[in-house]
CSV table of C-alpha atoms and ligand atoms in Angstrom, one decimal:
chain,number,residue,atom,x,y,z
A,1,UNK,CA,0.0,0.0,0.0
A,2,UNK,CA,0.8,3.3,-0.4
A,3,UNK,CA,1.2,5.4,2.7
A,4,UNK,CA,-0.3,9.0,2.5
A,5,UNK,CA,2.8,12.1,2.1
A,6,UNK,CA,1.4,14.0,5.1
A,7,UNK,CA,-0.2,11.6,7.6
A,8,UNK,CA,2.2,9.0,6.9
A,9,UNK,CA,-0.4,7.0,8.3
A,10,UNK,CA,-3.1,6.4,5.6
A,11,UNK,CA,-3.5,4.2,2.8
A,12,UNK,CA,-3.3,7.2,-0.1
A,13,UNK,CA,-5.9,7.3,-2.6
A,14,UNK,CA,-4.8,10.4,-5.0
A,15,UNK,CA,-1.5,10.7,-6.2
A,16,UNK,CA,-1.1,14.5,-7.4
A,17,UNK,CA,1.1,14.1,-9.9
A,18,UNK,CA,2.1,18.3,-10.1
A,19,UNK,CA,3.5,18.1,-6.2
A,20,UNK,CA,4.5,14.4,-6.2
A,21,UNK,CA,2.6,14.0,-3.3
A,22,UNK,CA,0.4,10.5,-2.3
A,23,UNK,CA,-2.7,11.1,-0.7
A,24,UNK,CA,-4.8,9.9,1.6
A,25,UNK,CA,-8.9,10.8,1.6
A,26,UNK,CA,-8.7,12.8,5.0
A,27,UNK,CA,-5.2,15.0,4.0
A,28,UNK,CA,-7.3,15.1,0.2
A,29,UNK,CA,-10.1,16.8,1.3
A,30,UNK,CA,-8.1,18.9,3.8
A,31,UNK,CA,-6.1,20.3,1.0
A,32,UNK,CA,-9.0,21.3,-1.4
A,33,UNK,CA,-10.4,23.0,1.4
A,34,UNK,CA,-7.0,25.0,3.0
A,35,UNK,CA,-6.6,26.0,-1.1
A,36,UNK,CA,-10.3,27.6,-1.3
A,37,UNK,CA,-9.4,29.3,2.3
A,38,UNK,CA,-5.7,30.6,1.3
A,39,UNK,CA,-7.3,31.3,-2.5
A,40,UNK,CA,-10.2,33.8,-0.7
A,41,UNK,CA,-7.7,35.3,1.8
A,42,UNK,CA,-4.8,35.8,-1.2
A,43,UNK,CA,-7.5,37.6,-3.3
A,44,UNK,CA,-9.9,39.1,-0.3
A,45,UNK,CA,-12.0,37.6,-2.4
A,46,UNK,CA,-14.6,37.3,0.8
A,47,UNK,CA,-14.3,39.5,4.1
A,48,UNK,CA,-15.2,38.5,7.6
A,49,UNK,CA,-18.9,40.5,7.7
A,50,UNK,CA,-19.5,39.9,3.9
A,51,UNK,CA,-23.2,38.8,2.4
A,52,UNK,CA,-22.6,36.5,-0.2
A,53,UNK,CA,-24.4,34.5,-2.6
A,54,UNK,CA,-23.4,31.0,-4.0
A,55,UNK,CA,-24.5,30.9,-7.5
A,56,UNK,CA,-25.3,26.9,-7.6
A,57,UNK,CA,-26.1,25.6,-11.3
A,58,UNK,CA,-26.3,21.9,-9.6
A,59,UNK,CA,-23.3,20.6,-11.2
A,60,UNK,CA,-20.1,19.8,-10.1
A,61,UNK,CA,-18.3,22.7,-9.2
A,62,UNK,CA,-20.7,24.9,-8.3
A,63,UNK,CA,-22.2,22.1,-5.6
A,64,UNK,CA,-18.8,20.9,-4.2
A,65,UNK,CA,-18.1,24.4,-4.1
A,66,UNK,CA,-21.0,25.6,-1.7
A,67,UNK,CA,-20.3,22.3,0.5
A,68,UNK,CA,-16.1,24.0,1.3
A,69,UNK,CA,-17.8,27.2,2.1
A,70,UNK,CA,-20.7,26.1,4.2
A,71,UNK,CA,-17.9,24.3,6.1
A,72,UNK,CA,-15.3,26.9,5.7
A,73,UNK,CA,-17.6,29.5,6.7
A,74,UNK,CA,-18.5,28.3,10.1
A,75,UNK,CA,-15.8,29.8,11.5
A,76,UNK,CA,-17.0,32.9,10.7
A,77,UNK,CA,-20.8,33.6,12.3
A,78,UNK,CA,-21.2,36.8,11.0
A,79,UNK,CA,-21.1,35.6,7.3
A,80,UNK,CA,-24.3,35.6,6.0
A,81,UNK,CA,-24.8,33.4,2.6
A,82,UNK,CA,-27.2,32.1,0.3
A,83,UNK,CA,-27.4,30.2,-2.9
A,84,UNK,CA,-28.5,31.2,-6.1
A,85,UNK,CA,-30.2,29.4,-8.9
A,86,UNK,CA,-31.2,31.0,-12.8
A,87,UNK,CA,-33.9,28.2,-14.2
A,88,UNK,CA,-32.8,28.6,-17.9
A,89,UNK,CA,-35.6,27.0,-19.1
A,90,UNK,CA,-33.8,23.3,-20.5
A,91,UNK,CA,-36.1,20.3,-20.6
A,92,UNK,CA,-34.9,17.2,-19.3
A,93,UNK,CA,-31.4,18.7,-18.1
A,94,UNK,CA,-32.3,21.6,-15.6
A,95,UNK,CA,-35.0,20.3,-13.9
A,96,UNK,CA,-32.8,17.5,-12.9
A,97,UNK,CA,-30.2,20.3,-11.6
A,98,UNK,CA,-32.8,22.4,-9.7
A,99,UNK,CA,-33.9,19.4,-7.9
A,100,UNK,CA,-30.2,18.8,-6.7
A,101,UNK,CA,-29.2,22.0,-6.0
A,102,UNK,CA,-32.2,22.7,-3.6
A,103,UNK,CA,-31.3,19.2,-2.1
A,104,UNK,CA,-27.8,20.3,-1.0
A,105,UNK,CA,-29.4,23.3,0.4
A,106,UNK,CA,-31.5,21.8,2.0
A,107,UNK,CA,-29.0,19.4,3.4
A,108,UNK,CA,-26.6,22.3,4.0
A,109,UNK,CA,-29.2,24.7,5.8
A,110,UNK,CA,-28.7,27.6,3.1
A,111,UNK,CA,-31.1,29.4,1.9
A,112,UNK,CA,-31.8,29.1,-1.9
A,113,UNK,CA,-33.1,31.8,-4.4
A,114,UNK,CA,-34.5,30.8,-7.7
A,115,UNK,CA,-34.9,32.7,-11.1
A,116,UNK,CA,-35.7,32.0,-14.2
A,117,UNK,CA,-34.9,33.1,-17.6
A,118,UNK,CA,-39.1,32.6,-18.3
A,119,UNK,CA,-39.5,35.3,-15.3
A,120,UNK,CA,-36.8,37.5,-15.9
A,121,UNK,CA,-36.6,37.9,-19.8
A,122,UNK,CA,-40.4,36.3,-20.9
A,123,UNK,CA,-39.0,32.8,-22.5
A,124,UNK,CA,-37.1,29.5,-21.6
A,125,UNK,CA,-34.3,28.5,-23.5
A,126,UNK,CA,-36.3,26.2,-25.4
A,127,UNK,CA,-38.0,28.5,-26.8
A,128,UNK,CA,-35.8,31.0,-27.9
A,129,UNK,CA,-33.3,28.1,-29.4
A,130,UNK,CA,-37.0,26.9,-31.1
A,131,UNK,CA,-37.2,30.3,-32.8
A,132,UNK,CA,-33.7,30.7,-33.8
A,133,UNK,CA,-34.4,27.2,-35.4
A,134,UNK,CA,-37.2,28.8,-37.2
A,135,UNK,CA,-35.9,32.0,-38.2
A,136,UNK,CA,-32.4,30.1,-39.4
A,137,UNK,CA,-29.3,30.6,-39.2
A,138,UNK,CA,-27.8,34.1,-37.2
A,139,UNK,CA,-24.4,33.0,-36.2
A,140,UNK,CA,-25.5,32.3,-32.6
A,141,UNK,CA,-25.7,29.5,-30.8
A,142,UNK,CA,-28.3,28.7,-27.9
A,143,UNK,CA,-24.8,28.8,-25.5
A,144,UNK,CA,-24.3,32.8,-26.7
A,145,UNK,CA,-28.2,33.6,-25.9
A,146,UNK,CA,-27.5,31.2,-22.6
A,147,UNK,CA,-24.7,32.7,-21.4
A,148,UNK,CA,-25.6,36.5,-21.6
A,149,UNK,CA,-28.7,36.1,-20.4
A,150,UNK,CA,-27.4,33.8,-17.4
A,151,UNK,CA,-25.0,36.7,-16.6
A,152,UNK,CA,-27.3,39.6,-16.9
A,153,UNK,CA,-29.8,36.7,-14.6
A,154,UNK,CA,-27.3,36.3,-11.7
A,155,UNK,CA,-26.3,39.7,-11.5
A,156,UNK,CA,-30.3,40.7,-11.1
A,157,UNK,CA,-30.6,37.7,-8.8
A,158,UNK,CA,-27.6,38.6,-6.1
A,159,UNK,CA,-28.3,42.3,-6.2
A,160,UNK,CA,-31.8,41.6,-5.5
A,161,UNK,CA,-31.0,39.6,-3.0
A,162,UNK,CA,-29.0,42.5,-1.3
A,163,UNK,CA,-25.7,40.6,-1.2
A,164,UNK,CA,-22.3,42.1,-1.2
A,165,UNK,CA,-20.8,39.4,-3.6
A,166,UNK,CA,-21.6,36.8,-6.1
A,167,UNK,CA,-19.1,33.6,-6.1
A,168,UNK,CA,-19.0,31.2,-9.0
A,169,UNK,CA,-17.5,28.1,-9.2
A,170,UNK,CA,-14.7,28.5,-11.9
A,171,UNK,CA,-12.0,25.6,-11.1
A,172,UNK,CA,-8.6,26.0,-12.9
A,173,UNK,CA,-9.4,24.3,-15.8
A,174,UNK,CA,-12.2,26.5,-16.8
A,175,UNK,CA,-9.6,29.7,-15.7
A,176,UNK,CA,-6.9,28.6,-18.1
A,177,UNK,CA,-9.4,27.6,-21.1
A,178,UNK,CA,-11.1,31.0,-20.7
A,179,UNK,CA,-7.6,32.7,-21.0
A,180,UNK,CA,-6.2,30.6,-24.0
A,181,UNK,CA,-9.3,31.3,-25.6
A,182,UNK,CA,-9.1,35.2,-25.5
A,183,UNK,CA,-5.7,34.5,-26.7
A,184,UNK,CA,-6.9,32.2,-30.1
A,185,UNK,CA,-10.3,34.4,-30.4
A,186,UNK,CA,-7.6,37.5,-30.8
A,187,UNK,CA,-9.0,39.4,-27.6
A,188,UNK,CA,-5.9,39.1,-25.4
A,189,UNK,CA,-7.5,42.2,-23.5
A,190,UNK,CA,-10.1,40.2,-22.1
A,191,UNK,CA,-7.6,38.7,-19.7
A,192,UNK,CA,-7.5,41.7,-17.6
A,193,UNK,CA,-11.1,41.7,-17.0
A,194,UNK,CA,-11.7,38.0,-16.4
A,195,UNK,CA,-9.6,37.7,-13.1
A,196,UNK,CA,-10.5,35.8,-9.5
A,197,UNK,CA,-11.9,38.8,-8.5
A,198,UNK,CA,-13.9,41.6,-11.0
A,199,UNK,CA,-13.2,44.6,-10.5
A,200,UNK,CA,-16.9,46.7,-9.8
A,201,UNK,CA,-17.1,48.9,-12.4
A,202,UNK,CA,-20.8,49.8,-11.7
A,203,UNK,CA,-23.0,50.3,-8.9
A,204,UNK,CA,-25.9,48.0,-9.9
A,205,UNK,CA,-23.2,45.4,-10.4
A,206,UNK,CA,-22.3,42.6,-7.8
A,207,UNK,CA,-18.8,41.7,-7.3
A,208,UNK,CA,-17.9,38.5,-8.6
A,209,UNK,CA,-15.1,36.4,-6.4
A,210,UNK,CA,-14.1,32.8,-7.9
A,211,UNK,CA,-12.4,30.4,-5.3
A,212,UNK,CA,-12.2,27.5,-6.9
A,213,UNK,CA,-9.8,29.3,-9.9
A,214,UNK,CA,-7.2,27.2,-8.3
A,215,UNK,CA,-8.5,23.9,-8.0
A,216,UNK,CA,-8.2,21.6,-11.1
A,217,UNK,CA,-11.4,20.5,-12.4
A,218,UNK,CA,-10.4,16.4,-11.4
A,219,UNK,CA,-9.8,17.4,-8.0
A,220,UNK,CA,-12.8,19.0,-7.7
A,221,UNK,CA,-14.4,15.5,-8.9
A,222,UNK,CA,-12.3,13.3,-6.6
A,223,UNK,CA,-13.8,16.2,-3.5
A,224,UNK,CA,-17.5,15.3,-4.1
A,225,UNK,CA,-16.8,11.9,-5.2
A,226,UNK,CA,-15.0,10.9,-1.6
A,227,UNK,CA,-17.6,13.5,0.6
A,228,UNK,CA,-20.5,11.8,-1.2
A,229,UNK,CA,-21.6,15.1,-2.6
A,230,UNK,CA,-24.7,14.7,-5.3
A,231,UNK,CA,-25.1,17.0,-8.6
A,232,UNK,CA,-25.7,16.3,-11.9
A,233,UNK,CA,-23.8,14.6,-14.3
A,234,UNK,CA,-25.0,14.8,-17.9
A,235,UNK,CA,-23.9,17.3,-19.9
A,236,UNK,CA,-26.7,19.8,-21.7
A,237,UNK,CA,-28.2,19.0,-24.7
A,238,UNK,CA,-27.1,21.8,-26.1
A,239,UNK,CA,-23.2,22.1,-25.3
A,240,UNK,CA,-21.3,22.7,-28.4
A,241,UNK,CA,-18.2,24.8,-27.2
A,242,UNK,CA,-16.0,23.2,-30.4
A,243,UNK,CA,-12.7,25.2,-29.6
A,244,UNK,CA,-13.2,25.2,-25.8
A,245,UNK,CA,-13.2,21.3,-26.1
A,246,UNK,CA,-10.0,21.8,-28.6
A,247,UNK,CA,-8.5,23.6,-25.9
A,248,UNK,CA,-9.4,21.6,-22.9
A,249,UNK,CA,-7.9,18.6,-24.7
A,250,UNK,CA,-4.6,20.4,-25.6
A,251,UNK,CA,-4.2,21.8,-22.1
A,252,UNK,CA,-4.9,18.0,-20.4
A,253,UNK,CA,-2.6,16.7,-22.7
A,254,UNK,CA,0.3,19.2,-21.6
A,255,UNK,CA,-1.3,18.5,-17.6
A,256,UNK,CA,-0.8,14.9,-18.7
A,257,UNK,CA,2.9,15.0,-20.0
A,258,UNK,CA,4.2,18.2,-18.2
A,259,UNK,CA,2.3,18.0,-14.9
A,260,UNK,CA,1.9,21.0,-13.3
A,261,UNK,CA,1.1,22.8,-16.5
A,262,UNK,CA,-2.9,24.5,-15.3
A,263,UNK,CA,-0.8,26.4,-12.9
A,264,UNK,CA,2.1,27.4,-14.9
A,265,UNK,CA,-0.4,29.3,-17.8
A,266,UNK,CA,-2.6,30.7,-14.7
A,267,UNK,CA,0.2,32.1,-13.3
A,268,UNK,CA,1.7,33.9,-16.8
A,269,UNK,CA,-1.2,35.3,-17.3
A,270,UNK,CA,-1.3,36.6,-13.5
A,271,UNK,CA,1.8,38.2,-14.2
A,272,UNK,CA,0.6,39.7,-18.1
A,273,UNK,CA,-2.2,40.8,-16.4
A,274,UNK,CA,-1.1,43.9,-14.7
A,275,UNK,CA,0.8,45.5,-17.7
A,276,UNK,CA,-2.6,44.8,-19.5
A,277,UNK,CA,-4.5,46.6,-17.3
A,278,UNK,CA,-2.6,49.6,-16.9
A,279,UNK,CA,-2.7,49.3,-21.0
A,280,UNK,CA,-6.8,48.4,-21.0
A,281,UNK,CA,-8.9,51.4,-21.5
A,282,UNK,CA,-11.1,52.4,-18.4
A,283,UNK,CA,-14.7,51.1,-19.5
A,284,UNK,CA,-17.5,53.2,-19.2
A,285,UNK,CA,-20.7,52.0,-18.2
A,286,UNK,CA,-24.6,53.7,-19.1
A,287,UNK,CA,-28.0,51.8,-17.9
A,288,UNK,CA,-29.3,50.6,-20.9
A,289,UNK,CA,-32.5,52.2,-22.3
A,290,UNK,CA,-34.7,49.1,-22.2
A,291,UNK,CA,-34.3,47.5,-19.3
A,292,UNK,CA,-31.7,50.2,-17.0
A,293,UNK,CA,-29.3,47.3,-16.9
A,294,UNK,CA,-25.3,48.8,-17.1
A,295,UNK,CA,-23.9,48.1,-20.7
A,296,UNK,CA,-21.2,49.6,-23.0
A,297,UNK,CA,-23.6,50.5,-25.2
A,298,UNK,CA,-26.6,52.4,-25.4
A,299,UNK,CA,-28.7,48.7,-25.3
A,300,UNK,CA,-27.1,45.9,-22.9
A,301,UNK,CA,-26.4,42.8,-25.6
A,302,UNK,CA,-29.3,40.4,-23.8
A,303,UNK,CA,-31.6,43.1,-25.0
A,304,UNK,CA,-30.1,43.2,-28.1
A,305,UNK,CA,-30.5,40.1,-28.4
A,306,UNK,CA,-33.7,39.3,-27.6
A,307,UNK,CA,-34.8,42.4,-29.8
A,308,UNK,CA,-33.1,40.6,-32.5
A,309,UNK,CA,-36.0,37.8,-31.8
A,310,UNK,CA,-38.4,40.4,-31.5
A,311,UNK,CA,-39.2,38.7,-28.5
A,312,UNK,CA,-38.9,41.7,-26.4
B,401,SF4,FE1,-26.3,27.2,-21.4
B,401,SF4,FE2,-24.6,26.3,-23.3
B,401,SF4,FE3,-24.1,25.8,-20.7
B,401,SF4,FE4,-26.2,24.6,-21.9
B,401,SF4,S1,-24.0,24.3,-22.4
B,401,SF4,S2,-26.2,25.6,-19.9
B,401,SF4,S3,-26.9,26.2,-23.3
B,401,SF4,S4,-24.1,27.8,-21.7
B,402,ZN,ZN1,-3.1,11.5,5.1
B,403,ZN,ZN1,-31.0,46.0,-21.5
């Protein structure tokens, strides 16, 4: 057997390839949860008498991720949290999620807000993909319409709510992808906006704080695999992110042959990122004239887009 690196006790059940170290379950779990805690205090992503809300899709991360604060976070009794849900409106996939994200609430003791895209914006997701269908072809998928939308959702949601900050459960795989792919989309800029912690550029905006950016995704699996923690597993129907799965598999090969590699290309581009934003133009944000949201533009791009529906 295999004796765990820092117990020296334990039979290990993980061997981390990037630190060489064997673990066992109890050191494991210990270690995901000391990175979240040293990730929020190297960031201040979270402060001792902050109001936060969880935003909990159901899935992995965002599940295993509201377990290691509601434990993290009992140390600190004047932390007031909540979890957050946005119903996007996906038969057969996010009713599934719902279901297990209240669960783990439930479970958990945290209270849990739900929206919906229906309530917020007047259709599901269904319904808008069914009309791009019929209208053919604009160039967007149901994952651009999703993903604004969800945005412009959660930031209604936790400001609603009245909280101080929004957390989202970005692991270090999804941290690294995002960079490489404002790198190969030709947007390099993008990199010093999407950091661990957004900088508030807007009152009506909540402040979003990831601390899971340095966890990779497998060890995020292996966390609610040995804590028994439930979320939902299939993937949504309509996940089509070509050149994010080109560059997932490019970066777990490297991970695979040059272990260690997720935190090398976090870490460069935590370094760029400075010089880029003292190069990055300050962005100016207007309520948009539709729906008062802040936006660049004179209309906020989920207004656009639904306009472009004429489901508006
Ligand atoms: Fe939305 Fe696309 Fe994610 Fe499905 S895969 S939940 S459509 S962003
Ligand atoms: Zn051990
Ligand atoms: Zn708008």
């Amino acid at each position: 057997m295999t004796v765990c690196t820092l117990c020296g006790r334990n039979e290990a059940v993980f061997g981390r390839s990037y630190s060489g170290e064997n673990l066992c379950r109890r050191c494991f779990c210990k270690t995901i949860e000391d990175r979240v805690r040293k990730t929020i205090s190297k960031y201040e992503m979270l402060g001792r008498k902050d109001n936060f809300m969880v935003a909990v899709s159901g899935g992995k991360d965002s599940v295993t991720l509201l377990h290691i604060l509601a434990k993290i976070e009992k140390s600190f009794p004047d932390v007031v949290f909540c979890a957050g849900t946005v119903d996007e409106g996906i038969r057969d996939y996010r009713d599934e999620a719902l279901r297990l994200a209240a669960r783990n609430c439930r479970k958990l003791g945290v209270d849990h807000v739900v929206t919906s895209f229906k309530e917020l914006f007047g259709y599901e997701l269904d319904e808008i993909v069914e009309l791009i269908r019929r209208r053919g072809e604009n160039g967007l998928t149901p994952c651009s319409y999703c993903g604004v939308l969800r945005r412009k959702a959660l930031n209604i949601m936790a400001r609603d709510a009245g909280v101080d900050k929004l957390v989202t459960a970005h692991n270090l795989d999804d941290e690294t992808q995002t960079m490489l792919l404002n790198v190969v989309h030709g947007d390099p800029m993008r990199i010093a906006r999407s950091k661990p912690v957004l900088n508030v550029i807007h009152p009506k905006l909540v402040q979003r704080v990831k601390p899971l950016c340095m966890v990779p995704e497998k060890e995020v699996v292996l966390y609610a695999y040995l804590k028994g923690i439930e979320f939902q597993c299939i993937d949504c129907p309509y996940a089509q992110t070509a050149l994010r799965n080109d560059i997932r598999d490019m970066l777990n090969r490297m991970e695979h042959k040059h272990a260690g590699t997720l935190f090398t290309v976090f870490r460069s581009m935590e370094k760029i990122r400075p010089a880029l934003e003292a190069f990055a133009e300050e962005v100016k944000l207007h309520d948009c004239k539709l729906c008062g949201e802040p936006t660049v533009g004179d209309v906020c791009r989920a207004c656009e887009m639904l306009q472009e529906l004429k489901v508006l």
